[in-house]
Coordinates of C-alpha atoms in Angstrom, one line a residue:
Chain A
M112 CA -51.7 74.4 59.3
A113 CA -51.4 70.8 60.2
G114 CA -48.5 70.9 62.6
F115 CA -44.9 71.5 61.9
R116 CA -43.2 69.3 59.3
L117 CA -39.5 68.6 59.3
I118 CA -39.2 68.6 55.6
E119 CA -40.3 72.3 55.5
L120 CA -36.9 73.0 57.0
A121 CA -35.4 72.2 53.6
K122 CA -37.5 74.8 51.8
P123 CA -35.0 77.7 51.9
F124 CA -32.3 75.4 50.5
L125 CA -34.4 74.1 47.6
P126 CA -33.2 76.7 45.1
L127 CA -29.7 76.7 46.5
L128 CA -28.7 73.1 46.2
P129 CA -27.9 71.9 42.7
E130 CA -29.9 69.0 41.6
V131 CA -29.5 66.5 38.8
E132 CA -32.3 66.8 36.3
V133 CA -34.3 63.7 35.5
P134 CA -33.4 62.7 31.9
Y135 CA -35.7 64.1 29.2
E136 CA -35.8 61.0 27.1
K137 CA -35.2 57.4 27.9
I138 CA -31.5 56.6 28.3
G139 CA -30.3 53.7 26.1
F140 CA -28.8 50.5 27.3
D141 CA -25.3 51.4 26.3
D142 CA -25.4 54.9 27.8
K143 CA -26.7 53.4 31.1
V144 CA -23.8 51.0 31.3
V145 CA -21.3 53.7 30.5
Y146 CA -22.8 56.1 33.0
T147 CA -22.8 53.6 35.8
I148 CA -19.3 52.4 35.3
I149 CA -17.8 55.9 34.7
A150 CA -19.5 57.3 37.8
A151 CA -18.0 54.5 39.9
L152 CA -14.6 55.0 38.3
I153 CA -14.7 58.8 38.9
Y154 CA -15.4 57.9 42.5
L155 CA -12.4 55.6 42.6
F156 CA -10.3 58.3 41.0
G157 CA -11.3 60.7 43.7
Q158 CA -9.4 58.9 46.4
F159 CA -6.7 61.7 46.5
P160 CA -4.7 62.1 49.7
L161 CA -5.8 65.0 51.8
A162 CA -3.7 68.1 51.8
G163 CA -3.0 69.8 55.1
V164 CA -2.6 66.7 57.2
S165 CA 0.3 67.2 59.6
K166 CA 3.4 65.1 58.7
E167 CA 4.2 63.9 62.2
A168 CA 2.4 60.7 63.2
S169 CA -0.3 61.6 65.7
G170 CA -1.3 59.3 68.5
V171 CA -4.9 59.2 67.2
L172 CA -5.5 56.3 64.8
D173 CA -8.3 55.0 62.7
P174 CA -11.1 53.9 65.0
L175 CA -13.5 52.8 62.2
Y176 CA -11.2 50.5 60.2
F177 CA -13.7 47.6 60.3
L178 CA -16.5 49.7 58.9
R179 CA -14.7 51.4 56.1
S180 CA -14.8 48.9 53.3
V181 CA -18.6 48.5 53.6
F182 CA -19.0 52.2 52.8
A183 CA -16.1 52.5 50.3
A184 CA -14.2 54.8 52.5
E185 CA -10.4 55.2 52.3
P186 CA -8.6 56.6 55.3
K187 CA -6.8 60.0 54.9
T188 CA -8.1 60.6 51.4
L189 CA -10.8 62.9 50.1
L190 CA -13.2 60.1 50.6
E191 CA -12.5 59.7 54.3
F192 CA -16.2 58.8 54.9
G193 CA -17.0 57.3 51.6
V194 CA -20.6 57.0 50.8
F195 CA -21.6 56.5 54.4
P196 CA -23.4 59.9 54.8
V197 CA -25.3 59.4 51.6
V198 CA -26.3 55.8 52.5
S199 CA -27.2 56.6 56.1
S200 CA -29.2 59.7 55.3
A201 CA -31.2 58.0 52.6
L202 CA -31.9 54.9 54.8
I203 CA -32.7 56.9 57.9
M204 CA -34.9 59.4 56.2
Q205 CA -36.8 56.6 54.6
V206 CA -37.2 54.8 57.8
L207 CA -38.4 57.9 59.6
A208 CA -40.9 58.6 56.9
G209 CA -42.0 54.9 57.1
L210 CA -42.5 55.2 60.8
K211 CA -44.5 58.4 60.2
L212 CA -42.1 60.4 62.3
I213 CA -41.6 62.7 59.3
K214 CA -44.8 63.5 57.6
V215 CA -44.4 63.3 53.8
N216 CA -47.0 62.8 51.2
F217 CA -45.2 61.1 48.4
K218 CA -48.1 61.6 46.1
I219 CA -47.4 65.4 46.0
R220 CA -44.6 66.5 43.8
Q221 CA -43.5 69.3 46.1
D222 CA -43.3 67.0 49.1
R223 CA -41.1 64.6 47.2
E224 CA -38.8 67.4 46.2
L225 CA -38.5 68.7 49.7
F226 CA -37.9 65.2 51.0
Q227 CA -35.1 64.8 48.5
T228 CA -33.5 68.1 49.4
C229 CA -33.8 67.2 53.1
T230 CA -32.0 63.9 52.5
K231 CA -29.3 65.7 50.7
L232 CA -28.9 68.3 53.3
F233 CA -28.7 65.7 56.0
A234 CA -26.0 63.9 54.1
L235 CA -24.0 67.1 53.7
L236 CA -24.5 67.9 57.4
Q237 CA -23.1 64.5 58.3
Y238 CA -20.0 65.1 56.1
L239 CA -19.4 68.4 57.9
V240 CA -19.9 67.0 61.4
L241 CA -17.8 63.8 60.8
A242 CA -15.1 65.9 59.2
N243 CA -14.9 68.2 62.3
V244 CA -15.1 65.3 64.7
F245 CA -12.1 63.8 63.0
I246 CA -10.2 67.1 62.7
F247 CA -10.6 68.1 66.3
S248 CA -9.9 64.6 67.7
G249 CA -6.4 65.0 66.4
Y250 CA -6.8 62.3 63.8
Y251 CA -5.1 64.5 61.2
G252 CA -2.5 65.6 63.6
T253 CA -2.5 67.7 66.7
D254 CA -2.0 71.5 66.7
L255 CA -3.5 72.2 63.3
S256 CA -3.4 75.8 62.2
V257 CA -6.7 77.6 61.3
V258 CA -5.7 77.4 57.6
Q259 CA -5.2 73.6 57.8
I260 CA -8.5 73.1 59.6
T261 CA -10.4 75.2 57.0
A262 CA -8.6 73.4 54.2
L263 CA -9.5 70.0 55.5
N264 CA -13.1 71.0 56.1
V265 CA -13.4 72.4 52.6
Q266 CA -11.8 69.3 51.0
L267 CA -13.9 66.8 52.9
V268 CA -17.2 68.6 52.5
V269 CA -16.8 69.5 48.9
A270 CA -15.7 65.9 48.1
G271 CA -18.7 64.7 50.0
F272 CA -21.0 67.0 48.1
F273 CA -19.5 65.7 44.8
V274 CA -20.2 62.1 45.9
T275 CA -23.9 63.0 46.7
L276 CA -24.2 64.4 43.1
L277 CA -22.4 61.4 41.6
V278 CA -24.8 59.0 43.4
E279 CA -27.8 61.2 42.3
V280 CA -26.8 60.9 38.7
I281 CA -27.2 57.1 38.8
D282 CA -30.2 57.3 41.0
K283 CA -32.1 59.6 38.7
G284 CA -32.2 57.0 35.9
Y285 CA -28.9 57.6 34.0
G286 CA -27.5 54.4 35.3
F287 CA -28.5 51.1 36.8
A288 CA -29.8 50.5 40.3
S289 CA -29.0 52.9 43.1
G290 CA -25.9 55.0 42.9
A291 CA -24.5 54.1 46.3
M292 CA -24.9 50.4 45.5
A293 CA -23.1 50.7 42.2
I294 CA -20.3 52.7 43.7
T295 CA -19.8 50.4 46.7
T296 CA -19.9 47.3 44.5
V297 CA -17.2 48.7 42.2
T298 CA -15.1 49.8 45.1
I299 CA -15.4 46.5 46.9
S300 CA -14.5 44.6 43.8
T301 CA -11.5 46.8 43.3
N302 CA -10.4 46.3 46.8
F303 CA -10.8 42.6 46.4
V304 CA -8.6 42.6 43.3
A305 CA -6.1 44.8 45.0
D306 CA -6.0 42.4 48.0
V307 CA -5.4 39.4 45.9
F308 CA -3.5 40.6 42.8
G309 CA -2.2 44.0 44.0
V310 CA 1.3 44.7 42.9
G311 CA 2.0 47.8 45.0
Q312 CA 5.1 47.2 47.2
F313 CA 5.1 48.1 50.9
P314 CA 8.2 48.1 53.2
V315 CA 7.8 45.4 55.8
D316 CA 11.1 45.5 57.8
N317 CA 14.1 47.7 58.5
E318 CA 16.3 45.8 56.1
G319 CA 14.6 47.3 53.1
H320 CA 12.5 44.3 52.2
T321 CA 9.2 44.9 50.6
E322 CA 6.1 42.8 50.2
P323 CA 3.3 43.4 47.6
Q324 CA -0.2 44.1 48.7
G325 CA -1.8 41.3 46.8
A326 CA -1.9 38.0 48.7
F327 CA -1.4 35.8 45.7
I328 CA 1.4 38.0 44.2
N329 CA 3.0 37.9 47.6
L330 CA 3.1 34.1 47.6
I331 CA 4.8 34.0 44.2
Q332 CA 7.2 36.8 45.1
S333 CA 8.1 35.1 48.4
L334 CA 8.7 31.8 46.7
R335 CA 11.2 33.4 44.5
A336 CA 12.8 35.6 47.1
S337 CA 16.2 34.6 48.2
H338 CA 15.9 35.7 51.9
K339 CA 13.0 33.2 52.6
T340 CA 12.7 29.5 52.7
W341 CA 9.9 27.7 50.9
T342 CA 8.0 26.8 54.0
G343 CA 8.6 30.3 55.4
A344 CA 7.2 31.8 52.3
I345 CA 4.1 29.7 52.2
V346 CA 3.4 30.2 55.9
G347 CA 4.0 33.9 55.6
A348 CA 1.6 34.2 52.6
F349 CA -1.2 32.6 54.6
N350 CA -0.4 34.2 57.9
R351 CA 0.9 37.8 57.6
D352 CA -1.4 40.2 59.4
Y353 CA 0.0 43.6 58.3
L354 CA -1.2 43.1 54.7
P355 CA -3.9 40.9 53.1
N356 CA -3.1 37.2 53.3
L357 CA -4.3 34.2 51.5
T358 CA -6.4 32.8 54.3
T359 CA -8.6 36.0 54.2
A360 CA -8.8 35.7 50.5
F361 CA -10.1 32.2 50.7
L362 CA -12.6 33.1 53.4
V363 CA -13.8 36.0 51.4
L364 CA -14.2 33.8 48.3
A365 CA -16.2 31.2 50.4
L366 CA -18.5 34.0 51.6
A367 CA -19.0 35.3 48.1
A368 CA -19.9 31.8 46.9
S369 CA -22.4 31.2 49.7
I370 CA -24.0 34.5 48.9
C371 CA -24.3 33.5 45.2
F372 CA -26.0 30.3 46.4
L373 CA -28.4 31.9 48.9
T374 CA -29.4 34.8 46.6
N375 CA -31.1 32.2 44.4
F376 CA -33.3 30.8 47.1
R377 CA -36.8 31.7 46.2
L378 CA -40.3 30.6 46.8
E379 CA -42.2 30.2 43.6
L380 CA -45.9 31.0 43.9
P381 CA -48.0 29.6 41.1
I382 CA -50.0 32.3 39.4
R383 CA -52.6 32.3 36.7
S384 CA -54.2 34.9 34.5
T385 CA -57.7 35.9 35.3
R386 CA -58.4 37.0 31.7
T387 CA -57.2 34.0 29.7
R388 CA -57.6 30.5 30.8
G389 CA -54.8 28.1 31.0
V390 CA -52.0 30.6 31.3
N391 CA -49.9 29.6 34.3
N392 CA -46.7 30.9 35.6
V393 CA -44.8 31.4 38.8
Y394 CA -44.1 34.5 40.8
P395 CA -40.8 34.3 42.7
I396 CA -40.5 35.6 46.3
R397 CA -36.8 35.6 47.2
L398 CA -35.3 34.8 50.4
F399 CA -33.2 38.0 50.4
Y400 CA -36.3 40.1 50.0
V401 CA -34.7 43.3 51.0
G402 CA -31.3 42.4 49.7
S403 CA -28.2 43.4 51.5
L404 CA -29.9 46.6 52.8
S405 CA -30.5 44.9 56.2
V406 CA -26.7 44.5 56.6
L407 CA -26.1 48.1 55.4
F408 CA -28.6 49.4 58.0
A409 CA -27.0 47.4 60.8
Y410 CA -23.6 48.8 59.7
V411 CA -25.0 52.4 59.6
I412 CA -26.1 51.9 63.2
L413 CA -22.7 50.4 64.1
F414 CA -21.0 53.4 62.5
Y415 CA -23.1 55.9 64.6
I416 CA -22.3 54.0 67.8
H417 CA -18.6 53.9 67.1
V418 CA -18.5 57.6 66.0
G419 CA -20.4 58.5 69.1
A420 CA -18.0 56.5 71.2
F421 CA -15.0 58.1 69.4
V422 CA -16.4 61.6 70.2
L423 CA -16.9 60.7 73.9
V424 CA -13.6 58.9 74.4
Q425 CA -11.2 60.9 72.2
L426 CA -12.7 64.4 72.0
I427 CA -14.0 64.7 75.6
A428 CA -11.9 62.2 77.5
H429 CA -8.7 62.3 75.3
N430 CA -8.5 58.5 75.5
N431 CA -7.3 58.9 79.1
P432 CA -7.6 55.5 80.9
S433 CA -8.2 57.2 84.3
S434 CA -11.2 59.2 83.1
I435 CA -14.7 58.0 83.9
I436 CA -15.8 57.9 80.3
Y437 CA -13.0 55.6 79.4
K438 CA -14.1 53.3 82.1
V439 CA -17.8 53.3 81.1
V440 CA -17.5 53.3 77.3
G441 CA -14.2 51.7 76.8
G442 CA -11.2 53.2 75.2
Y443 CA -8.8 52.6 72.3
A444 CA -5.6 50.7 72.2
S445 CA -3.3 51.2 69.3
H446 CA -2.3 48.3 67.2
N447 CA 0.8 48.3 64.9
N448 CA 0.5 52.0 65.0
L449 CA -2.2 51.7 62.3
L450 CA -5.4 51.0 64.0
Y451 CA -7.3 52.0 67.1
V452 CA -8.8 48.9 68.6
P453 CA -11.7 49.5 70.9
Q454 CA -11.5 48.0 74.4
F455 CA -14.2 46.5 76.6
P456 CA -17.2 47.3 76.7
L457 CA -17.0 49.0 73.3
S458 CA -15.3 45.9 72.0
L459 CA -18.6 44.0 72.3
L460 CA -19.7 45.6 69.1
T461 CA -16.3 45.4 67.4
P462 CA -15.4 42.5 65.2
P463 CA -12.2 41.0 66.5
K464 CA -8.9 41.2 64.5
S465 CA -8.5 37.5 64.3
F466 CA -10.3 34.3 65.4
V467 CA -7.8 33.5 68.1
E468 CA -8.1 37.0 69.6
C469 CA -11.8 36.6 69.5
I470 CA -11.7 33.5 71.7
T471 CA -9.0 34.7 74.1
R472 CA -9.6 38.4 74.4
Q473 CA -13.2 39.1 73.7
P474 CA -15.2 35.9 74.4
L475 CA -18.4 37.8 74.7
T476 CA -18.2 39.6 71.4
P477 CA -19.5 36.7 69.2
L478 CA -22.7 36.7 71.2
F479 CA -23.2 40.4 71.3
F480 CA -22.1 41.2 67.8
T481 CA -24.3 38.4 66.3
T482 CA -27.3 39.3 68.3
F483 CA -26.9 43.0 67.3
L484 CA -26.6 42.2 63.6
V485 CA -29.6 39.8 63.6
I486 CA -31.9 42.0 65.6
T487 CA -31.3 45.2 63.7
G488 CA -31.6 43.2 60.5
I489 CA -34.9 41.7 61.5
W490 CA -36.3 45.0 62.6
F491 CA -35.2 46.8 59.5
A492 CA -36.3 44.0 57.1
G493 CA -39.7 43.9 58.7
L494 CA -40.1 47.6 58.3
W495 CA -38.6 48.0 54.9
Q496 CA -40.7 45.4 53.2
Q497 CA -43.7 47.5 54.3
I498 CA -42.5 50.9 53.2
S499 CA -40.4 50.3 50.1
G500 CA -43.3 49.7 47.7
S501 CA -43.0 45.9 47.5
S502 CA -45.2 44.9 50.5
A503 CA -47.9 42.3 50.2
R504 CA -50.5 44.9 49.4
D505 CA -48.4 46.5 46.7
I506 CA -47.8 43.2 45.0
S507 CA -51.5 42.2 45.1
E508 CA -52.3 45.6 43.6
Q509 CA -49.9 44.9 40.8
F510 CA -51.5 41.5 40.3
K511 CA -54.9 43.1 40.0
E512 CA -53.6 45.6 37.4
Q513 CA -52.0 42.9 35.3
G514 CA -54.9 40.6 35.7
I515 CA -53.2 37.7 37.5
T516 CA -54.0 35.9 40.7
L517 CA -52.5 33.1 42.8
T518 CA -53.6 29.7 41.6
G519 CA -56.4 28.4 43.8
R520 CA -57.2 31.8 45.4
R521 CA -59.8 34.3 44.8
E522 CA -58.6 37.8 44.1
Q523 CA -59.6 39.1 47.5
G524 CA -57.5 36.4 49.2
V525 CA -54.3 37.3 47.5
T526 CA -53.2 40.0 49.9
K527 CA -53.8 37.8 52.9
E528 CA -51.9 34.9 51.4
L529 CA -49.0 37.2 50.4
D530 CA -49.1 38.8 53.9
K531 CA -48.2 35.4 55.3
I532 CA -45.2 35.0 53.0
V533 CA -43.5 38.3 52.3
P534 CA -42.7 39.4 55.9
V535 CA -41.4 36.0 56.7
A536 CA -39.2 36.0 53.6
A537 CA -37.8 39.4 54.5
T538 CA -37.0 38.7 58.1
T539 CA -35.7 35.2 57.5
G540 CA -33.4 36.6 54.8
A541 CA -32.2 39.2 57.2
I542 CA -31.4 36.6 59.8
V543 CA -29.5 34.5 57.3
L544 CA -27.5 37.5 56.1
G545 CA -26.8 38.7 59.6
L546 CA -25.5 35.3 60.6
L547 CA -23.3 35.1 57.6
V548 CA -21.8 38.5 58.2
A549 CA -21.2 37.6 61.8
C550 CA -19.5 34.4 60.8
G551 CA -17.2 36.2 58.4
E552 CA -16.4 39.1 60.8
L553 CA -15.8 36.9 63.8
L554 CA -13.2 35.0 61.9
G555 CA -11.2 38.2 61.7
L556 CA -11.9 39.6 58.3
K557 CA -11.9 43.2 59.6
G558 CA -14.9 44.4 57.6
K559 CA -14.0 42.5 54.4
G560 CA -16.6 39.9 55.3
A561 CA -19.5 42.3 55.5
S562 CA -18.2 44.2 52.4
I563 CA -17.9 41.2 50.2
I564 CA -21.5 40.2 51.2
V565 CA -22.8 43.7 50.3
G566 CA -20.6 43.8 47.2
V567 CA -21.6 40.4 45.8
S568 CA -25.3 40.9 46.4
G569 CA -25.0 44.4 44.9
G570 CA -23.2 42.9 41.9
F571 CA -25.8 40.3 41.6
A572 CA -28.6 42.8 41.6
L573 CA -26.8 44.9 39.0
L574 CA -26.2 41.9 36.8
E575 CA -29.9 41.0 37.0
L576 CA -31.0 44.6 36.1
I577 CA -28.5 44.7 33.2
T578 CA -29.6 41.4 31.7
A579 CA -33.3 42.3 32.1
E580 CA -32.6 45.7 30.4
Y581 CA -30.5 44.0 27.7
Q582 CA -33.3 41.6 26.9
Q583 CA -35.8 44.4 26.8
S584 CA -33.7 46.4 24.4
G585 CA -33.8 43.4 22.2
G586 CA -30.0 42.9 22.2
Q587 CA -29.6 46.2 20.3
S588 CA -26.3 47.2 21.9
A589 CA -23.1 48.4 20.3
L590 CA -21.2 47.5 23.6
A591 CA -22.4 43.9 23.4
Q592 CA -21.3 43.6 19.8
V593 CA -17.9 45.0 20.6
L594 CA -17.5 42.5 23.5
G595 CA -18.6 39.7 21.2
A596 CA -21.8 39.0 23.1
P597 CA -24.6 37.6 23.3
S598 CA -23.2 37.0 26.7
G599 CA -25.9 34.6 27.8
G600 CA -25.6 35.8 31.3
I601 CA -27.9 34.1 33.7
Chain B
M150 CA -52.7 34.8 87.4
A151 CA -53.5 32.2 84.8
K152 CA -54.0 35.0 82.3
S153 CA -50.5 36.5 82.9
N154 CA -49.0 33.1 82.7
N155 CA -50.6 32.7 79.4
Q156 CA -49.2 36.0 78.2
I157 CA -45.7 35.0 79.3
E158 CA -46.1 31.8 77.4
K159 CA -47.1 33.6 74.4
L160 CA -44.1 35.9 74.6
A161 CA -41.8 33.0 74.9
E162 CA -43.5 31.3 72.0
A163 CA -43.1 34.2 69.7
P164 CA -39.4 33.6 68.8
V165 CA -40.0 29.9 68.5
E166 CA -42.8 30.4 66.1
F167 CA -40.7 32.9 64.2
V168 CA -37.8 30.4 63.8
K169 CA -40.3 27.7 62.8
D170 CA -41.8 30.0 60.1
G171 CA -38.4 30.9 58.9
T172 CA -37.1 27.3 58.6
A173 CA -40.4 26.3 56.9
F174 CA -39.9 29.0 54.4
I175 CA -36.4 28.0 53.6
Q176 CA -37.4 24.4 53.2
K177 CA -40.1 25.4 50.8
C178 CA -37.7 27.5 48.7
K179 CA -36.5 26.4 45.4
K180 CA -32.7 26.1 45.6
P181 CA -30.5 26.5 42.6
S182 CA -29.2 23.3 41.0
N183 CA -25.5 22.7 40.7
R184 CA -25.5 23.7 37.1
D185 CA -27.4 27.0 37.8
F186 CA -25.1 27.7 40.7
L187 CA -21.9 27.3 38.6
Q188 CA -23.4 29.5 35.9
I189 CA -24.2 32.2 38.5
V190 CA -20.9 32.0 40.1
R191 CA -19.2 32.3 36.7
A192 CA -21.3 35.3 35.6
V193 CA -20.9 37.2 38.9
G194 CA -17.3 36.2 39.2
I195 CA -16.3 37.4 35.8
G196 CA -18.2 40.6 36.2
F197 CA -16.8 41.2 39.6
V198 CA -13.2 40.5 38.7
A199 CA -13.4 42.5 35.4
V200 CA -14.7 45.6 37.1
G201 CA -12.2 45.1 39.9
I202 CA -9.3 45.0 37.4
I203 CA -10.5 48.2 35.7
G204 CA -10.9 49.8 39.1
Y205 CA -7.4 48.7 40.2
A206 CA -5.9 50.1 37.0
I207 CA -7.3 53.5 38.1
K208 CA -5.9 53.0 41.6
L209 CA -2.5 52.3 40.1
V210 CA -2.6 55.7 38.4
H211 CA -2.8 57.1 41.8
I212 CA 0.6 55.9 42.9
P213 CA 2.6 58.3 40.7
I214 CA 0.1 61.1 41.5
R215 CA 0.8 60.6 45.2
Y216 CA 4.5 60.8 44.6
L217 CA 4.0 64.1 42.7
I218 CA 1.8 65.9 45.2
V219 CA 2.9 64.5 48.6

């Protein structure tokens, strides 16, 4: 026996956990589109409010508001934690396997299965732990009865389990790309539409006035409202901080556009065939070599830090300013009775609520937050490009199989040459993304900046996969015909 | 002494080298032309908003459901 292996722990659960079967035959283009979209829509539909939450407002508010939209989490619904446990367990298990802290031989089928089950178990465990942290912190109300606690636990964990299966359906080849990415992308785009065009009305003052959620709709409605002047309406539409405003909408759009621009940065390496003469082509190495995963990883770490702090401050110290933990870690101050805003020193890793607040109240945050994002991003990108099956050596092996080589290089030199380029591309991309996220967040987007970056790059990756698959299937698609395509795409 | 100085220098040079490599890489990159960029923005934008609207329609269904069960 070659030492103890962590994945063996999953063995007894292997027959217990349901698993999505890999499709028997190849799934057609149309089916894949439908599977992907429906899975994401089922997820959206699952945002039911939790039963068993006590009616009286509790003093404990949402401490993770700025992390939620990245993980498609909706507060006080079944999807309280969104896809966070799924994403984090997948990323962390892969990283641990890449660092050889978990011994897995991916060439053996049984090892792969065990690894998968282990990842799923880890995700479920996180749902359970997070649910109980939130329940016992008093987030769902103080003095919950045993029945309520059990009900909340069951709801959160079962919903979480359902999400893992939903993600697995897409992952296993029924849909495009990775499940978590498809789901977050759709949720983020939904939230964006809701923030700009949402028509749901919310009460804003005691006189019974309401304002719509969407920033643009709000502008129009305020212009027509009789209790507001024109200037007041316009200023309000750009400035309100209780609901989405137009300033945020424009900032988010600017970020989205810059991501679209930067995603297309690529280094084109000239390649030629070793079998036929005169066949030349280019092989692109993109700037965002690991995509938005570096941002996701940084946010996973942030999530852990903040949940850890929440446990310490709320569960152990009860957010009591005189306790020692409060003084060391920082506590929470409530804002508008909606959010729990972390205080110094925890605020160093919390994006500010607005730019002005950033300058006046947390002047050190820009430095810390940016450094944190950039450094975790670099570390992760450097590691990920090695372990994700697209490292320099993997590419040169692909080249060898397909009989191509870099122009002006012998076949043996290809790995060396790629080794000079790929890690640089991955880490540079991570830095650029980190800086962009920091920029958006420090301007006070409260997580919308990071989420739009993850969303747009996810959407871009999906679009790329879909067009590639569409071209491969030779345009044989009933969906495209219905929609009146060929939709040239990109 | 000279050796350790050398090492410190090397340590200080690492980030500089790193940034240099990075900027060189970005400069060598092929950037999308204006036309490409507009096309990409249109494709991604239409997809994003279309999916968003479908999603929002589903969220709207939730409003009466919330009334019923809460």
